XYZ file of C-alpha atoms in Angstrom:
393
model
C -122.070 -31.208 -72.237
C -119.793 -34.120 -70.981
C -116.779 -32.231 -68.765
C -113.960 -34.526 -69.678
C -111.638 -36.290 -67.251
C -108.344 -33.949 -68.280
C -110.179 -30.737 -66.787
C -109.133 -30.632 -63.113
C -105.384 -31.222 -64.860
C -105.675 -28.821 -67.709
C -106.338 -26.166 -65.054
C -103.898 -26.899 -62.666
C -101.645 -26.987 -64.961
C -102.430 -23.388 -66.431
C -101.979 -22.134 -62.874
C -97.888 -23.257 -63.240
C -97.302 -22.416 -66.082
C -97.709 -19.702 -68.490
C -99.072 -21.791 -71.622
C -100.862 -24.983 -71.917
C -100.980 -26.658 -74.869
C -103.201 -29.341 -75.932
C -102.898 -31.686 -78.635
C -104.775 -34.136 -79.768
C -106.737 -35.517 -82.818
C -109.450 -33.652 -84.846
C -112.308 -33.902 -83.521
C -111.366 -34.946 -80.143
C -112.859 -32.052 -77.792
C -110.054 -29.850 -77.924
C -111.744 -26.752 -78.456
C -114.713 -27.638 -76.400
C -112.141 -28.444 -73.568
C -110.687 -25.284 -73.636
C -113.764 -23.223 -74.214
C -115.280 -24.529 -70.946
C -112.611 -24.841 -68.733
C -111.509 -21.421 -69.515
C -115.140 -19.239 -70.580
C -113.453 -15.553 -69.679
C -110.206 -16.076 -72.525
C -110.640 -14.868 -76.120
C -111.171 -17.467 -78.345
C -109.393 -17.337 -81.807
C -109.326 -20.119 -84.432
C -106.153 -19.993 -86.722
C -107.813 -21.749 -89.424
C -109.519 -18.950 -89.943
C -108.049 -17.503 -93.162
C -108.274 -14.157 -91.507
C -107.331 -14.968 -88.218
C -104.306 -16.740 -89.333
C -103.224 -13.828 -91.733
C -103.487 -11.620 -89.240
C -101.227 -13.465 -87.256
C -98.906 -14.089 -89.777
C -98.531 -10.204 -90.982
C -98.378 -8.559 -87.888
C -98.000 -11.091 -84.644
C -97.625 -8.828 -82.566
C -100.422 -6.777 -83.705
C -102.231 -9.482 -83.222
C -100.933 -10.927 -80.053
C -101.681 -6.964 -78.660
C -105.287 -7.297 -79.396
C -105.548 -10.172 -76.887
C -104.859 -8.395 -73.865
C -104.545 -10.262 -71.141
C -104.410 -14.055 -72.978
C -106.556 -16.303 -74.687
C -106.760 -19.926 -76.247
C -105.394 -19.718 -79.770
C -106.914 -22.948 -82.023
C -104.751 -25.014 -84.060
C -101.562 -23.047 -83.555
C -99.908 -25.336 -85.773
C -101.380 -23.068 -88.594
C -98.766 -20.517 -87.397
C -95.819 -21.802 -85.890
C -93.768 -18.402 -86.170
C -96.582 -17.107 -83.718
C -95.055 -19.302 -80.765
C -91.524 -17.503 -80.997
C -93.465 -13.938 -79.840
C -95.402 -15.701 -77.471
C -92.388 -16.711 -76.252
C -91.044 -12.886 -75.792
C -94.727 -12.135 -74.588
C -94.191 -15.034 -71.546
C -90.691 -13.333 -70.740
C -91.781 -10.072 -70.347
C -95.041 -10.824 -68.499
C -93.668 -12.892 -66.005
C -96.494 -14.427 -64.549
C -98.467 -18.004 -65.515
C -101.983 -18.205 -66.973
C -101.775 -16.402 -70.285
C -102.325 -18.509 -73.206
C -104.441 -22.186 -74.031
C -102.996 -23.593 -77.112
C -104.338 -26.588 -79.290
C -103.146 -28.084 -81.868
C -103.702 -31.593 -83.813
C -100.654 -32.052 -85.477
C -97.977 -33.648 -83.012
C -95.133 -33.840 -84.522
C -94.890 -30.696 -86.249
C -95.896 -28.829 -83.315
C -93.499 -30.773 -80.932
C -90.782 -29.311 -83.081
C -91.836 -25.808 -82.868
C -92.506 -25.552 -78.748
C -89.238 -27.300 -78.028
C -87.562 -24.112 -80.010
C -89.830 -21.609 -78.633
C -91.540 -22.580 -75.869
C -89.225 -25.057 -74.072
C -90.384 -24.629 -70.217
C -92.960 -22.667 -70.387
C -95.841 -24.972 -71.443
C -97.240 -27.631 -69.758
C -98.562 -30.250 -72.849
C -101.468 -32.516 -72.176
C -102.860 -34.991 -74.878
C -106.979 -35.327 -75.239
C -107.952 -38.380 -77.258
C -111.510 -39.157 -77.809
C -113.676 -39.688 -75.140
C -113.038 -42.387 -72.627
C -115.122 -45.672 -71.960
C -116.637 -43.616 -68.942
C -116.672 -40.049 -70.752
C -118.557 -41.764 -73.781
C -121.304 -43.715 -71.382
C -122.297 -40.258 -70.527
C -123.860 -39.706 -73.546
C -125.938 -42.210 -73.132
C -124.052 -44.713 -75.323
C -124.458 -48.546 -74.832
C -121.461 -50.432 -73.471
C -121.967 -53.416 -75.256
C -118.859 -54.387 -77.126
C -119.626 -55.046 -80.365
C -121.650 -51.055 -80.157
C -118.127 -49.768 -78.617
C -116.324 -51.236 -81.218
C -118.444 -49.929 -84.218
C -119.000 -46.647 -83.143
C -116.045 -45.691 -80.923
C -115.200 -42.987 -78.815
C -115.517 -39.661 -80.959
C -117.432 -37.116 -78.794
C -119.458 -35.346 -81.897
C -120.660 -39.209 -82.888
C -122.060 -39.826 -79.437
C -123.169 -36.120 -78.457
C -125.030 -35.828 -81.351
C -126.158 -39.299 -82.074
C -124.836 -39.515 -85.720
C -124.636 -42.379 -87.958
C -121.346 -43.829 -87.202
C -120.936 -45.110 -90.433
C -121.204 -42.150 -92.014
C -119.913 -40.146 -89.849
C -116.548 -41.591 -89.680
C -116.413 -41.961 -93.165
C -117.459 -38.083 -93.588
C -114.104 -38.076 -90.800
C -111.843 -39.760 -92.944
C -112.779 -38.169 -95.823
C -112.059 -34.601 -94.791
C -109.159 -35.582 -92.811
C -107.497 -37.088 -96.315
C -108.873 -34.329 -97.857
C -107.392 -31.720 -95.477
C -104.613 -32.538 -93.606
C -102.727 -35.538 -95.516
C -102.309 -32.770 -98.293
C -100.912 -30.278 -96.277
C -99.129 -32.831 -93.356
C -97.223 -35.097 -96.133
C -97.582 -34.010 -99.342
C -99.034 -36.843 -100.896
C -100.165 -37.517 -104.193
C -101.578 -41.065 -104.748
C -104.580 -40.332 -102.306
C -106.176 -43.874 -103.844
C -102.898 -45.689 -102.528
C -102.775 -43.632 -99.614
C -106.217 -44.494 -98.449
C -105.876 -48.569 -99.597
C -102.553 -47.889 -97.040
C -104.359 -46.443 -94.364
C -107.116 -49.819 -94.534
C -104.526 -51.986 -94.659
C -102.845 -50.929 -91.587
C -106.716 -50.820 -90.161
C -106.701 -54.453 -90.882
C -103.507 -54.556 -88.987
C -104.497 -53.531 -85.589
C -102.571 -55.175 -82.603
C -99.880 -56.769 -85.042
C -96.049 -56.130 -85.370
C -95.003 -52.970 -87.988
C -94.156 -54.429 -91.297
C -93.740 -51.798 -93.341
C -92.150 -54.239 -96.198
C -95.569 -55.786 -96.173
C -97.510 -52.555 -95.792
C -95.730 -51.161 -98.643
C -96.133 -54.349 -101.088
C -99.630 -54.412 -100.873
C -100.424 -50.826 -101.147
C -98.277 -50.885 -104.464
C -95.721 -48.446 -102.909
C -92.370 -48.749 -101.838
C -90.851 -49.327 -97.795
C -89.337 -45.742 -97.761
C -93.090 -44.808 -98.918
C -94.516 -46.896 -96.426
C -92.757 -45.107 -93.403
C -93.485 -42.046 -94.508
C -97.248 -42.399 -94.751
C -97.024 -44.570 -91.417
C -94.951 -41.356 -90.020
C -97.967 -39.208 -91.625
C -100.468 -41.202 -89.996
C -98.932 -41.029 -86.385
C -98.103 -37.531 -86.513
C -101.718 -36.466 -87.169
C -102.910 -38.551 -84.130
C -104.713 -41.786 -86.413
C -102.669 -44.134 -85.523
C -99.914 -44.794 -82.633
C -96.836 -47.591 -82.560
C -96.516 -49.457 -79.541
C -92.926 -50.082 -78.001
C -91.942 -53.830 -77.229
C -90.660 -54.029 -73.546
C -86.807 -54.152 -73.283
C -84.580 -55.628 -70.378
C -81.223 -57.089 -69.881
C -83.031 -60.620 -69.001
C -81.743 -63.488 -71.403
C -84.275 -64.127 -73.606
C -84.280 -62.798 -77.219
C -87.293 -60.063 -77.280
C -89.298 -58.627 -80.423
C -87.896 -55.134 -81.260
C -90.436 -54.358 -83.726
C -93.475 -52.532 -82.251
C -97.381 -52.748 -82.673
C -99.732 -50.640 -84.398
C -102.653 -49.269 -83.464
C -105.195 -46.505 -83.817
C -106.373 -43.833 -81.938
C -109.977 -44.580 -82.214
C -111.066 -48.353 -82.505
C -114.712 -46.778 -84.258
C -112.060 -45.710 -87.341
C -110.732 -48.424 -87.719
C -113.807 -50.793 -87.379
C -115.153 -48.060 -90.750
C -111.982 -49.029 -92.725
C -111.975 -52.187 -92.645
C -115.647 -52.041 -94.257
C -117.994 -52.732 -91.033
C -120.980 -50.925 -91.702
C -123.075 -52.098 -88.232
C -122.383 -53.553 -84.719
C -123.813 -56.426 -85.690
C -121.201 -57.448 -88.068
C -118.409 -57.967 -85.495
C -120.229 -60.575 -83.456
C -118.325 -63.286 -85.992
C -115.528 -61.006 -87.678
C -111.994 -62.553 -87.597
C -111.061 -58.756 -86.367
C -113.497 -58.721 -83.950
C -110.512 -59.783 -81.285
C -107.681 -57.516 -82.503
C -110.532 -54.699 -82.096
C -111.348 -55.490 -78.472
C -107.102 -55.380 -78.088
C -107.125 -51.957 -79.587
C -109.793 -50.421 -77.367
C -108.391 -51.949 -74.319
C -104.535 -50.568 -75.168
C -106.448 -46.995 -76.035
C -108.395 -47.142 -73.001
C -105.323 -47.741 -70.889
C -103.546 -44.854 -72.640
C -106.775 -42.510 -72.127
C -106.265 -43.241 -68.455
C -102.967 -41.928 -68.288
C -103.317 -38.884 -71.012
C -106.157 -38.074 -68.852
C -104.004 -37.152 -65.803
C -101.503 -35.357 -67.038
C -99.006 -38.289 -67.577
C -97.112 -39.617 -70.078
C -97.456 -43.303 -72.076
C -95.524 -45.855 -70.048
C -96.785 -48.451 -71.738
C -95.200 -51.177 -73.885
C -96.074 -54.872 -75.062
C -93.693 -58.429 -74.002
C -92.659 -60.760 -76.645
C -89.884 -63.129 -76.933
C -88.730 -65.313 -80.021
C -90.182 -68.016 -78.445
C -93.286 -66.944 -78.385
C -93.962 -66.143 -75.063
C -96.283 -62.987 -74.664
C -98.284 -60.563 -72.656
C -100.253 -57.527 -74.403
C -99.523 -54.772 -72.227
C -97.186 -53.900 -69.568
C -97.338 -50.916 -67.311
C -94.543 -49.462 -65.745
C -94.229 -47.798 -62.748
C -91.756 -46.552 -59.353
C -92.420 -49.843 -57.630
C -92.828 -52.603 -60.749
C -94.797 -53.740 -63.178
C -98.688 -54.733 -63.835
C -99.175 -57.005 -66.572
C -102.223 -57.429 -68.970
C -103.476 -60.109 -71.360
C -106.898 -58.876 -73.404
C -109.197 -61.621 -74.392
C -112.498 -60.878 -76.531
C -114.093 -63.589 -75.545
C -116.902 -63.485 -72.899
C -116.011 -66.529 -71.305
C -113.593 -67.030 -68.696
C -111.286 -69.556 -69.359
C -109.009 -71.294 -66.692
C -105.948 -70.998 -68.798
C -106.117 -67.677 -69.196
C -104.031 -66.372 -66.856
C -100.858 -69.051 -68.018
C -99.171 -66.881 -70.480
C -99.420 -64.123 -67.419
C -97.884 -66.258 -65.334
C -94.862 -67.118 -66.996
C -94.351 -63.508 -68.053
C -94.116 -62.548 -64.536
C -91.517 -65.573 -63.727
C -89.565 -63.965 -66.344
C -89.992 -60.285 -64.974
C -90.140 -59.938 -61.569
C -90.747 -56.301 -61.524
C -94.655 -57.446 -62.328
C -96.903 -56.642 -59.449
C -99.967 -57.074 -60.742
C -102.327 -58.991 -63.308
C -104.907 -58.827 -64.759
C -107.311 -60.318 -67.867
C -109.533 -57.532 -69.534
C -112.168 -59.921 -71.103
C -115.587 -59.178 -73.238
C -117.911 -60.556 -70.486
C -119.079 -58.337 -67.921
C -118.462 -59.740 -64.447
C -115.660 -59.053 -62.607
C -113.671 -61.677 -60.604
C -110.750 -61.939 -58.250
C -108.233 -65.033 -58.545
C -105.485 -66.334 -57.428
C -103.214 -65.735 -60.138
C -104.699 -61.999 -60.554
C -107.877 -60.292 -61.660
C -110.606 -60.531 -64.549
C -111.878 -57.440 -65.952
C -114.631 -56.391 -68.308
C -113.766 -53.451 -70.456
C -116.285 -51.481 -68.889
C -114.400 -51.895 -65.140
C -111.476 -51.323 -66.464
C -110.567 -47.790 -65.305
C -111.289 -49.066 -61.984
C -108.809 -51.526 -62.187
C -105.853 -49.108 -63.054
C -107.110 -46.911 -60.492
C -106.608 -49.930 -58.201
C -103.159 -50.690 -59.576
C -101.925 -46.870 -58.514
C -103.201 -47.000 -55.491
C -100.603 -50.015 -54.624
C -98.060 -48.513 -56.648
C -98.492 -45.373 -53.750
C -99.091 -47.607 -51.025
């Protein structure tokens, strides 16, 4: 079994506070997380019919039969459960008494900033990481990463990912679009979720989104809202300063793992991207993911964000932090070019904050420059590791 990066934080963090909650898509390690980090709690899965009936007649029954804590699975299922856990906290005064997980964000947001504002610390577990997934024994090779992303039961059990992830998408529509959104057209929902697939690393246009999925804008945002809040798919912010230039407001989309998105768009094997006209807006989306891994992976929140001005000046991704800003362009391509690093420079002319740079490229050498570094995917966590260090220094 692969012990994933977030452990050392997920149980420090149940050592300050009395819960922990982790979120996260299905199928992301949640429960396996827990389960190891923590092998003396009680274990209950609320999607268990009986499990979550129980809960729901008699909570605190139910929360009396766990003793002295335990990790509680999908607690989404029942949200009026968090509002005796809350009492439960209060009167036990002490930390370490319940792991939560849950895989619908928004929803369960809502419900632990009523109940259980204070008392939990909330990580995020995406998919495995680039490092997490070579583990497994899973080639680096782009065009592999891309096809088969990052979804541990995929790699730990050497599945098909073609039909694996369509299996994925399949019970997810099945399952939790029903229940999450109440949504009826599941042919238009699905032709929606492909098209935004086919819209990775490009600005939100949910006019457009709608039009071709034969639904209307206020449809559009809802399934887009669906989509986030369920942990497939993410909206990037555009950067915003008081510097005079006219920025992009709109954001980016992307998904949570590049492997889905790779299936709904139709690739059925790695070698297939080697020529695809997505091939580079894939590469962008594992790079942004990979970035965000890093920093769900330690306990921190997404500071992340993307530069554009109406003039067409750009730079991918930005990273904030106390003492500036690094910057990031992400080419495919596993050449190094020598103008690569001109649309970097400019950005930083414009933004002073900007400490560092950096190209995240397709090749796999890494190189340092003048102008900043060039780093392959697979270095990459290096590299931010790098950037934090200066940031402390």
């Amino acid at each position: 079994m692969i012990e994933r990066e977030v452990t050392p934080c997920l149980v420090g963090l149940f050592e300050q506070y009395p819960f922990v909650t982790v979120t996260g898509p299905r199928q992301s390690g949640k429960t396996t997380l827990c389960r190891a980090a923590f092998p003396h709690l009680d274990y209950v899965d609320l999607e268990a019919p009986d499990q979550r009936e129980f809960a729901e007649a008699d909570p605190r029954g139910f929360l009396a039969r766990l003793g002295e804590g335990a990790i509680l699975d999908e607690i989404q299922r029942v949200p009026d459960l968090l509002s005796y856990l809350q009492v439960l906290a209060d009167e036990a005064g002490r930390n370490s008494l319940f792991v939560l997980t849950g895989s619908e964000q928004f929803r369960l947001s809502d419900a632990m900033s009523q109940s259980l504002a204070g008392r939990t610390a909330l990580l995020r577990l995406l998919p495995f990481s680039l490092a997490e997934r070579r583990q497994t024994g899973a080639s680096d090779r782009i065009d592999d990463v891309l096809y088969s992303g990052f979804h541990p039961r995929i790699h730990d059990r050497k599945l098909e990912p073609r039909q694996a992830l369509g299996d994925y998408f399949e019970t997810y529509v099945e399952r939790d679009v029903r229940r999450i959104g109440e949504i009826r057209n599941l042919a238009n929902f699905r032709r929606f979720v492909r098209l935004c697939a086919g819209r990775v690393g490009q600005l939100v246009n949910l006019s457009s989104l709608g039009a071709d999925a034969g639904v209307s804008h206020t449809t559009a945002s809802h399934w887009l809202t669906v989509l986030e809040a369920s942990y497939v798919v993410f909206r990037l912010p555009p950067f915003h300063a008081n510097i005079r230039k006219r920025l992009v407001k709109t954001p980016k989309l992307y998904f949570y793992d590049v492997g889905l998105a790779s299936h709904l768009i139709g690739i059925e094997h790695a070698g297939q991207l080697g020529t695809h006209p997505l091939r580079g807006p894939l590469f962008e989306n594992a790079v942004v993911v990979e970035v965000l891994k890093h920093r769900f992976n330690r306990g921190r929140r997404s500071n992340l964000s993307f530069f554009r001005a109406s003039s067409g000046l750009e730079c991918d991704l930005l990273l904030e932090n106390g003492s500036g800003m690094a910057a990031i362009e992400i080419k495919s391509g596993a050449t190094v070019a020598s103008d690569w690093f001109n649309s970097l420079n400019r950005v930083a002319k414009v933004l002073p904050p900007i400490a560092a740079k950096a190209v995240v490229y397709g090749g796999s050498d890494w190189q340092s420059r003048k102008d900043g570094e060039v780093v392959p995917l697979a270095a990459l966590s290096e590299t931010l590791e790098r950037f934090e260090r200066r940031e402390k220094a």
